[in-house]
Amino acid sequence: MRLLNVHTRQLEEFFGEGIPLYAILSHTWGAEEKQGYAKIDGCCRQAARHGLRYVWIDTCCIDKMSSAELSEAINSMFRWYEAANLCYDYLEDVASGLDAFGPRSKFQTSRWFTRGWTLQELLAPRRVLFFASDWTPIFDSTVAGSLEGLQGGQGPMRSKQPQLLSGIAGIPESVLQRHKETIFRFSSVQIFLGGVTTRIEDMAYCLLGILGVNMPLLYGEGDRAFVRLQEVILSSSDDISVLAWGYDRLSWKLTENQYHS
């Protein structure tokens, strides 16, 4: 695993039990992402404030020119988010000082929530901190659903944070609050969250960690990636709901009454 040292801004490689404490960044890619050093700098500064020496940022910690490394990274992504001490959800299109709970809040319509990768980056980390475009804290969501308001989240608003995230992402509060113990009780098809990815294949690949499966990445295969994902799931599970993918697959949302206890 390659991590960025927040003090030296140099990449360092770690293996197995030798991986140090680190923060991980969740964000949207922009047109000039490869030149987006300001975002990297902000993430490093935030991690340093939290006493962490390393961060993982996909734009610089993965060699995307190596198909083998990219495949390993995507298959490991859920575990990396899960193992991070902190996950920074950076909402570049949300200005600071806005009420996240307002009826026309930019927070609720942020592009971050439309991504295919959003589901795993909400569920995998033990602690998620949301930040506005200037790195002002919005609020802090812990893995157990105990949310500590950092801005606009004190008192009654704190208890509304799970409901807010549930409504935006289409994920039941029980899943957000109880983490993986609950998410794996959903059928495979219910886990699918409609979203947007740059590559068609990533709509399947972003589900690998959530579903607990691995498979090789073959960019250029298009929707065939879903077929391969179905085959992998069916080879180790009797959950035939996965066969429903393809029927308006981009409109699936999780609802509380779809949960099977």
XYZ file of C-alpha atoms in Angstrom:
261
model
C 0.000 0.000 0.000
C 1.417 3.374 -1.014
C 0.811 6.304 1.379
C 1.669 9.989 1.200
C 3.696 11.424 4.059
C 1.891 14.616 5.116
C 5.128 16.301 6.226
C 7.548 15.428 3.442
C 4.837 15.054 0.735
C 6.711 11.963 -0.442
C 5.136 8.597 -1.253
C 6.128 5.643 0.920
C 5.235 1.986 0.457
C 4.053 -0.353 3.235
C 3.093 -4.006 3.444
C 1.040 -6.235 5.735
C 1.315 -5.482 9.426
C 3.667 -2.584 8.737
C 0.937 -0.214 7.514
C 0.846 2.869 9.810
C -2.149 4.925 10.934
C -3.549 7.015 8.094
C -6.447 9.160 6.874
C -8.113 8.482 3.536
C -9.691 10.957 1.127
C -13.069 10.563 -0.563
C -13.761 13.179 -3.236
C -15.001 13.882 -6.742
C -12.645 14.154 -9.672
C -12.503 17.433 -11.570
C -11.288 18.308 -15.060
C -7.866 19.321 -13.732
C -7.594 16.625 -11.077
C -4.050 15.642 -12.021
C -3.015 19.221 -11.275
C -5.196 19.404 -8.161
C -2.397 19.846 -5.638
C -4.508 22.236 -3.527
C -6.813 19.356 -2.600
C -3.863 17.153 -1.684
C -2.378 19.958 0.390
C -5.665 20.496 2.226
C -5.988 16.801 2.989
C -2.419 16.615 4.301
C -2.895 19.653 6.503
C -6.115 18.226 7.936
C -4.456 14.870 8.701
C -1.558 16.653 10.416
C -4.068 18.489 12.635
C -5.451 15.101 13.654
C -1.994 13.839 14.504
C -1.714 11.494 11.525
C 1.475 11.215 9.524
C 0.064 9.597 6.385
C -2.847 9.936 3.980
C -4.134 7.809 1.119
C -5.380 9.755 -1.918
C -6.302 7.910 -5.093
C -4.938 10.610 -7.401
C -1.366 10.122 -6.222
C -1.205 6.813 -4.332
C -2.143 4.566 -7.283
C -0.090 4.189 -10.415
C -2.976 4.116 -12.883
C -0.591 3.365 -15.726
C -0.124 -0.097 -14.220
C -3.179 -2.273 -14.875
C -2.012 -4.780 -12.253
C -1.675 -2.094 -9.574
C -5.005 -0.517 -10.482
C -6.737 -3.909 -10.280
C -5.170 -4.638 -6.901
C -6.141 -1.197 -5.598
C -9.794 -1.429 -6.614
C -10.091 -4.943 -5.213
C -8.516 -3.704 -1.954
C -10.312 -0.352 -1.789
C -13.052 -1.323 0.663
C -10.484 -2.742 3.092
C -8.345 0.375 2.800
C -11.295 2.633 3.630
C -12.287 0.285 6.426
C -8.798 0.298 7.954
C -8.332 4.084 7.795
C -8.450 5.941 11.095
C -10.343 8.800 9.480
C -12.098 9.277 6.159
C -12.324 12.815 4.840
C -15.328 13.332 2.563
C -14.364 16.493 0.707
C -17.344 18.185 -0.968
C -15.729 20.570 -3.409
C -19.055 22.027 -4.564
C -20.319 22.904 -1.063
C -19.419 26.314 0.350
C -18.701 26.765 4.041
C -21.218 28.256 6.423
C -24.286 26.734 4.763
C -26.924 24.806 6.681
C -26.662 21.160 5.624
C -30.244 20.585 6.798
C -31.840 23.436 4.851
C -34.516 22.553 2.249
C -32.299 23.786 -0.609
C -28.980 22.901 0.913
C -26.126 22.451 -1.533
C -24.880 19.702 0.755
C -27.879 17.563 -0.141
C -27.321 18.007 -3.885
C -23.544 17.700 -3.837
C -22.053 15.764 -6.734
C -20.272 13.576 -4.190
C -23.552 11.768 -3.433
C -24.114 10.896 -7.106
C -20.942 8.813 -7.438
C -20.974 5.052 -7.788
C -18.143 4.874 -5.220
C -20.104 6.797 -2.577
C -21.773 3.739 -1.016
C -18.553 1.985 -0.009
C -16.988 5.241 1.124
C -19.930 5.864 3.456
C -20.088 2.334 4.845
C -16.496 1.122 5.027
C -14.741 3.787 7.178
C -14.946 3.665 10.940
C -15.296 7.460 11.078
C -16.316 9.870 8.310
C -15.775 13.624 8.463
C -17.507 15.849 5.913
C -15.762 19.018 4.768
C -16.807 22.010 2.657
C -14.745 23.397 -0.206
C -12.447 25.409 2.104
C -11.974 22.424 4.440
C -14.401 23.824 6.999
C -15.967 20.879 8.905
C -19.636 20.156 8.181
C -20.145 17.223 10.548
C -18.557 14.038 11.816
C -20.195 10.636 11.349
C -18.855 7.755 13.412
C -19.211 4.147 12.358
C -21.728 3.343 15.092
C -24.077 6.102 14.039
C -23.187 8.371 16.952
C -22.769 11.630 15.124
C -20.889 14.535 16.610
C -21.888 17.824 15.041
C -18.977 20.053 14.130
C -21.026 22.687 12.338
C -24.806 22.982 12.384
C -25.053 19.638 14.137
C -25.488 20.447 17.800
C -28.530 19.604 19.877
C -31.571 18.421 17.908
C -29.672 18.582 14.604
C -27.251 15.885 15.736
C -30.006 13.266 15.877
C -31.141 14.230 12.370
C -27.795 13.540 10.720
C -28.389 9.795 10.092
C -31.790 10.634 8.640
C -30.229 13.297 6.430
C -27.591 10.945 5.007
C -30.135 8.154 4.631
C -32.446 10.372 2.602
C -29.693 11.672 0.329
C -27.955 8.362 -0.351
C -31.030 6.119 -0.260
C -29.516 3.924 2.460
C -31.563 2.871 5.534
C -30.475 4.472 8.787
C -30.008 0.984 10.232
C -27.271 0.338 7.678
C -25.545 3.653 8.354
C -25.712 3.149 12.102
C -24.858 -0.537 12.381
C -22.287 -0.704 9.617
C -21.358 -4.027 8.021
C -23.372 -6.178 10.424
C -26.459 -4.899 8.629
C -25.326 -4.218 5.080
C -24.491 -7.866 4.423
C -28.053 -8.882 5.312
C -29.363 -7.091 2.268
C -29.790 -9.003 -0.931
C -27.101 -8.316 -3.523
C -29.433 -6.343 -5.748
C -30.524 -4.086 -2.885
C -26.904 -3.188 -2.194
C -26.608 -1.601 -5.616
C -26.748 2.177 -5.393
C -27.507 4.050 -8.591
C -24.717 6.493 -9.260
C -22.337 7.881 -11.821
C -18.811 6.688 -12.587
C -16.369 7.895 -15.214
C -16.005 4.399 -16.646
C -18.986 2.089 -17.283
C -17.106 -0.833 -15.775
C -16.630 0.997 -12.464
C -20.365 0.703 -11.802
C -19.656 -2.981 -11.192
C -16.164 -2.648 -9.764
C -17.253 -0.222 -7.037
C -19.394 -3.007 -5.531
C -16.614 -5.578 -5.115
C -15.653 -4.700 -1.545
C -19.228 -4.238 -0.357
C -20.204 -7.652 -1.691
C -17.005 -9.233 -0.416
C -15.844 -10.556 -3.783
C -12.791 -10.127 -6.000
C -12.379 -10.296 -9.752
C -9.939 -9.066 -12.403
C -10.546 -5.642 -13.928
C -11.045 -5.499 -17.684
C -11.576 -1.912 -18.779
C -13.216 -1.860 -22.177
C -15.660 -4.662 -21.428
C -18.544 -2.240 -20.729
C -21.673 -3.807 -19.204
C -20.021 -7.217 -19.418
C -18.463 -6.254 -16.071
C -21.914 -6.675 -14.481
C -22.312 -10.114 -16.013
C -18.953 -11.192 -14.602
C -19.876 -9.749 -11.202
C -23.134 -11.717 -11.251
C -21.211 -14.883 -12.054
C -18.753 -14.323 -9.203
C -21.566 -13.711 -6.708
C -23.594 -16.717 -7.842
C -20.549 -18.967 -7.623
C -20.383 -18.392 -3.870
C -23.972 -17.506 -2.939
C -27.532 -18.684 -3.516
C -28.779 -15.084 -3.625
C -30.483 -15.050 -7.036
C -31.655 -11.445 -6.573
C -28.426 -10.471 -8.326
C -30.064 -11.653 -11.566
C -32.458 -8.692 -11.334
C -29.645 -6.360 -12.349
C -30.380 -5.059 -15.781
C -33.988 -4.213 -15.015
C -33.760 -0.461 -14.595
C -30.540 -1.111 -12.646
C -29.683 2.557 -12.199
C -32.834 3.316 -10.231
C -32.419 0.881 -7.327
C -32.646 2.471 -3.907
C -32.543 0.912 -0.486
C -35.600 1.344 1.699
C -36.248 0.230 5.239
C -39.029 -2.151 4.211
C -36.609 -4.005 1.926
C -34.495 -4.992 4.890
C -34.746 -8.616 5.980
C -33.774 -9.168 9.602
